[in-house]
Coordinates of C-alpha atoms in Angstrom, one line a residue:
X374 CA -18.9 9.9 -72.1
X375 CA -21.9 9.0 -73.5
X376 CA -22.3 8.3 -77.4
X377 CA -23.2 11.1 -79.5
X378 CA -21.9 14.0 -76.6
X379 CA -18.8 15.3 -77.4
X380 CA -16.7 17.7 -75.4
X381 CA -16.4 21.2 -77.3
X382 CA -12.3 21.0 -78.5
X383 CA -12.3 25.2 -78.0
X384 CA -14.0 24.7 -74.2
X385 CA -13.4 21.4 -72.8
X386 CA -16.2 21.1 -70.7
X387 CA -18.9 18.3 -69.8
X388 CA -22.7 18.2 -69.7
X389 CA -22.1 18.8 -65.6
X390 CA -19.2 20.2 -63.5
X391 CA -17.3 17.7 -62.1
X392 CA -18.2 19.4 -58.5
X393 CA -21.9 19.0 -59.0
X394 CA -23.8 16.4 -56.9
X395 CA -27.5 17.6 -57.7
X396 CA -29.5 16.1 -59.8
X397 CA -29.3 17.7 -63.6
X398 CA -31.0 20.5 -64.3
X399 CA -32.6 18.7 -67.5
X400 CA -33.0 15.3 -67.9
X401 CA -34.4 13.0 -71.0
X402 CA -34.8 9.1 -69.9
X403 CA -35.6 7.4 -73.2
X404 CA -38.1 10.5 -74.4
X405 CA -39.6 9.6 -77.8
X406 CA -42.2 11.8 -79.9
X407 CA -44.4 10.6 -82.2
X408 CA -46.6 13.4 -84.6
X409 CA -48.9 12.5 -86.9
X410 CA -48.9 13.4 -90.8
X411 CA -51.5 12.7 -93.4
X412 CA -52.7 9.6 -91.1
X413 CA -49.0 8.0 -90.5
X414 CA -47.2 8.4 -87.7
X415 CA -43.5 10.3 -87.7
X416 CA -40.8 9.6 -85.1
X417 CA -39.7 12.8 -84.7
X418 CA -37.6 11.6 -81.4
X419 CA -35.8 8.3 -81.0
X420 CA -35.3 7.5 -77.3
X421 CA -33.3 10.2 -76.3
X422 CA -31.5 10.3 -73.0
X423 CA -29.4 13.2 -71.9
X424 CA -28.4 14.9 -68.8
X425 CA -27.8 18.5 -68.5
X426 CA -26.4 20.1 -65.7
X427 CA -26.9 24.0 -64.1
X428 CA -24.9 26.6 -65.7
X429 CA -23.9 24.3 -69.4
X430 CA -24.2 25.8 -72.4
X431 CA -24.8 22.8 -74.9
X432 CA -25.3 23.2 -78.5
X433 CA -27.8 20.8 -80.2
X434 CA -26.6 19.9 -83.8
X435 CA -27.8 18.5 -87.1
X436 CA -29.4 19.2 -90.3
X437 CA -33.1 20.4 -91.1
X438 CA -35.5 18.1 -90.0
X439 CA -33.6 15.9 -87.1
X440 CA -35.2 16.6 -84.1
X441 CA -33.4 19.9 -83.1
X442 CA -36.3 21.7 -82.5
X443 CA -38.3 18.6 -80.9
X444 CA -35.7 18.5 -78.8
X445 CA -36.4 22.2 -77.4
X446 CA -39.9 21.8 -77.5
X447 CA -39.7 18.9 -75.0
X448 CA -37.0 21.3 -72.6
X449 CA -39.6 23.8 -72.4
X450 CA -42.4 21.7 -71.9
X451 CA -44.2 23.4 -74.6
X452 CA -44.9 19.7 -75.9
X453 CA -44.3 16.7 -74.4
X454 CA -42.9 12.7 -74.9
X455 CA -44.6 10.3 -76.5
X456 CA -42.4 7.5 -74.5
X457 CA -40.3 8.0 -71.4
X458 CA -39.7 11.0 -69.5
X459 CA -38.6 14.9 -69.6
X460 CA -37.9 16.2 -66.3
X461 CA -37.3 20.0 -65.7
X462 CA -35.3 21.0 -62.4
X463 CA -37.0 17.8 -60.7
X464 CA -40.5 17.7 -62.2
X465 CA -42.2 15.1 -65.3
X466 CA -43.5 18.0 -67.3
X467 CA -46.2 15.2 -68.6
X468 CA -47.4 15.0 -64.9
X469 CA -47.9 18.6 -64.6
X470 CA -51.6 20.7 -64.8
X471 CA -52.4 23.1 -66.9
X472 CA -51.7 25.8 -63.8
X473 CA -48.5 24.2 -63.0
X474 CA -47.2 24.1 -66.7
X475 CA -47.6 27.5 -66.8
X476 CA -45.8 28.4 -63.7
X477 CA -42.7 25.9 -65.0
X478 CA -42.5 27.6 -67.8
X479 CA -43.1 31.5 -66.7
X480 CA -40.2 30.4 -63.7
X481 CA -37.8 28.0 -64.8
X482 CA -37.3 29.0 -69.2
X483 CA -36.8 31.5 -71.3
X484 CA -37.1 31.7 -75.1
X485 CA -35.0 32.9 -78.1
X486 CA -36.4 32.4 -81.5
X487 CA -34.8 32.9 -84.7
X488 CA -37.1 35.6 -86.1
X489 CA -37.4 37.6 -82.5
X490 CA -41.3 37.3 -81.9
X491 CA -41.4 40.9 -80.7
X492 CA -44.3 42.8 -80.6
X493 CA -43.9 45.5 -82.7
X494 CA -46.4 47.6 -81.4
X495 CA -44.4 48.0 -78.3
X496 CA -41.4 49.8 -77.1
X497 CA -38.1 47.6 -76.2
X498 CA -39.0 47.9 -72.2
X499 CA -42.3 47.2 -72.9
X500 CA -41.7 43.8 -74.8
X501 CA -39.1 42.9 -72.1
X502 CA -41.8 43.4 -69.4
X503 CA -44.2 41.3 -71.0
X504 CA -43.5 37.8 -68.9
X505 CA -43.4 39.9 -65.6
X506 CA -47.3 41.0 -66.4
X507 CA -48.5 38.2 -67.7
X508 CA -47.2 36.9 -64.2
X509 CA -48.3 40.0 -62.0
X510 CA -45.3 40.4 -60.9
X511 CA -44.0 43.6 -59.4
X512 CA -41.1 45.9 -60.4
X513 CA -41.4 44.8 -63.8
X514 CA -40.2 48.4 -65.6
X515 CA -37.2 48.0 -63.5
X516 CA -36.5 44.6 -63.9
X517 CA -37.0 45.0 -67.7
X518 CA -34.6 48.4 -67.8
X519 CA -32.2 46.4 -65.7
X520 CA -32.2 43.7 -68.2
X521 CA -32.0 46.0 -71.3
X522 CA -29.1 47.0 -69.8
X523 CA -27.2 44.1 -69.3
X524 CA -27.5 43.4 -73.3
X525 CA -26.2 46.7 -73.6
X526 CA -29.2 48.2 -75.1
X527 CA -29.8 50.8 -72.4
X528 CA -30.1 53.9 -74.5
X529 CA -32.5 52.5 -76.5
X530 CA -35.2 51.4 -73.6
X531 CA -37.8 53.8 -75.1
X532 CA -37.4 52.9 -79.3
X533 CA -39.9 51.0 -80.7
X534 CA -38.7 47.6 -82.2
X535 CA -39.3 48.1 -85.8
X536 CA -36.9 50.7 -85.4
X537 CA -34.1 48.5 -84.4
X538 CA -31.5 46.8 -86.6
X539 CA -31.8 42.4 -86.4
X540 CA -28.9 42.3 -83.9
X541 CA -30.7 44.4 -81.5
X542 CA -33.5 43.0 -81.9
X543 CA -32.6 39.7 -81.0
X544 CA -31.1 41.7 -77.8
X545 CA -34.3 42.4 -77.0
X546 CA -35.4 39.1 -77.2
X547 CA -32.6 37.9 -74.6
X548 CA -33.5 40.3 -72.6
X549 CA -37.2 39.2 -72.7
X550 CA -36.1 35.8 -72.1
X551 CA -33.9 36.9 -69.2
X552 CA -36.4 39.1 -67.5
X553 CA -37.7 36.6 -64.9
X554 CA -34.6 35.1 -64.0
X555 CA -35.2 31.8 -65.6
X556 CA -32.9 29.0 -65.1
X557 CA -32.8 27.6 -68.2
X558 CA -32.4 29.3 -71.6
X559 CA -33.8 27.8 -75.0
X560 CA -32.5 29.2 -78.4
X561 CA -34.4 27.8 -81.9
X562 CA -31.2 28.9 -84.3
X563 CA -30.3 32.1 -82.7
X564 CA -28.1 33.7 -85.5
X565 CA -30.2 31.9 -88.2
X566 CA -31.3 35.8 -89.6
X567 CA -28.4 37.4 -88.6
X568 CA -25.0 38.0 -90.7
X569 CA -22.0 36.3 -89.5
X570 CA -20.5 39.4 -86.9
X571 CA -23.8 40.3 -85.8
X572 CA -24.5 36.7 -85.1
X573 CA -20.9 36.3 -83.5
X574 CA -21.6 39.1 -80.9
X575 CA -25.1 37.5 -80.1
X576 CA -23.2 34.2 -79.3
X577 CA -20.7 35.7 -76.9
X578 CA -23.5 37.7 -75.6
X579 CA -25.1 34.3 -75.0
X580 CA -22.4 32.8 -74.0
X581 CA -21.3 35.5 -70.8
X582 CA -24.6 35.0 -70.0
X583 CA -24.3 31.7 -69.2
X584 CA -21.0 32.5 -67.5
X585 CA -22.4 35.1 -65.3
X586 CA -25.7 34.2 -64.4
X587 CA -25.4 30.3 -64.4
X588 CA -28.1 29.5 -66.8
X589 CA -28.2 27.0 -68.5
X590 CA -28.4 27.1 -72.6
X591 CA -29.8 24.8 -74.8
X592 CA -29.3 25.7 -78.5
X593 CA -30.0 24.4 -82.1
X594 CA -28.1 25.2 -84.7
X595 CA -27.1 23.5 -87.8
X596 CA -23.8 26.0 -87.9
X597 CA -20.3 24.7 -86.6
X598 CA -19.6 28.2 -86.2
X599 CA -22.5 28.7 -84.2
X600 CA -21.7 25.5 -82.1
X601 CA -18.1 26.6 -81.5
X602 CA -19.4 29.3 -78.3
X603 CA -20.8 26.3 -76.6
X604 CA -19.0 24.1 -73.5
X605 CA -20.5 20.5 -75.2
X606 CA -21.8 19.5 -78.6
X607 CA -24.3 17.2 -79.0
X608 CA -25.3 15.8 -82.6
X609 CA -28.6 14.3 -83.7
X610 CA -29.7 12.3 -86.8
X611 CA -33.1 11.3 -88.3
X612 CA -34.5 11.9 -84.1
X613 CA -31.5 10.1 -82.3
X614 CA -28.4 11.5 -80.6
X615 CA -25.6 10.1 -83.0
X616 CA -21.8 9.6 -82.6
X617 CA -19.7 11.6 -84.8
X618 CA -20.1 14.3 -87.5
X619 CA -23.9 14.3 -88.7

């Protein structure tokens, strides 16, 4: 196994079923990125290379300030390496045009953030059916009701979102991020706002997603807790994937 991923004790699994023979889903070849503050330049990531297959659930752990979130950035392709290369189901995300970044990301990710970014001038169906506008896609009320539903928020389709407790809020946002059938899921500290059993039942809400649906989910946390849902574990320090407790 590679240094610095280690095989959840509670879930045994690996970064790719053993059966798989396609390529990863996600792969990092030696990605680096380099941001610039007050004139000097800051590593935020160290020549990472990881493979992550279809269907995982992987949590991404370490303390404030690591790379977590670089990390998830780079997934996404809402930024992109400094050094090496981040492909997505196949495709260099640095290779892509403006058009064809935005059709990666409205097709192949979904976002969870740790304070929701809902709109709260909305409804909950109409924040979930956001992504299929913005993509002209049809059926989008149905897809977004059918969605609501599978987060088990289906009585409350028509509230409006300041209305909702965190918890369902951050329903909502799963939902959203579900809504075009993305095959890759990226959640920034999930539970981070949430107390401990409302953050529990957004885990194993997460986590029978990923069971059911085959996406795949790529999360930071900082919490072992947190981490615990997860099939694999992978720790980072000062930018780098490290062996061992961080």
């Amino acid at each position: 196994m590679e240094p610095g991923i280690e095989p959840n004790t509670r879930f045994g699994a690996l970064l790719q079923n053993p059966s798989e023979t396609a390529a990863p889903l996600l792969w990092f070849d030696h990605a680096g990125k380099d941001y610039t503050n007050a004139g000097e330049r800051v590593r935020a990531l160290d020549d990472v290379s990881l493979e992550i297959g279809s269907g995982r659930f992987v949590a991404v752990m370490g303390r404030s300030g690591c790379g977590k979130s670089t990390l998830l950035h780079l997934a996404g392709a809402l930024d992109f390496p400094t050094t090496g290369i981040v492909r997505l189901d196949g495709v260099a995300t640095d290779q892509l045009t403006e058009a064809g970044l935005t059709k990666l990301r409205r097709e192949k990710t979904g976002f969870v953030f740790q304070s929701f970014q809902l709109l709260n001038t909305l409804s909950v169906v109409e924040n979930v059916e956001v992504p299929l506008l913005l993509a002209g896609e049809g059926k989008a009320r149905a897809r977004a009701l059918e969605r609501i539903s599978d987060v088990g928020l289906a009585g409350l389709a028509h509230r409006m979102v300041h209305q909702l407790s965190g918890g369902q809020m951050q329903r909502v946002a799963i939902a959203r991020a579900l809504v075009h059938s993305p095959r890759l899921i990226l959640a920034d500290e999930p539970t981070g706002n949430l107390d401990t059993a409302t953050g529990n039942a957004i885990l194993e809400l997460l986590q029978r997603i990923c069971a059911e649906q085959q996406v795949t989910i790529l999360m930071a946390t900082h919490s072992e807790e947190a981490s615990a849902i997860a099939d694999t574990i992978v720790r980072m320090r000062d930018g780098r994937i490290v062996e061992g407790p961080v």
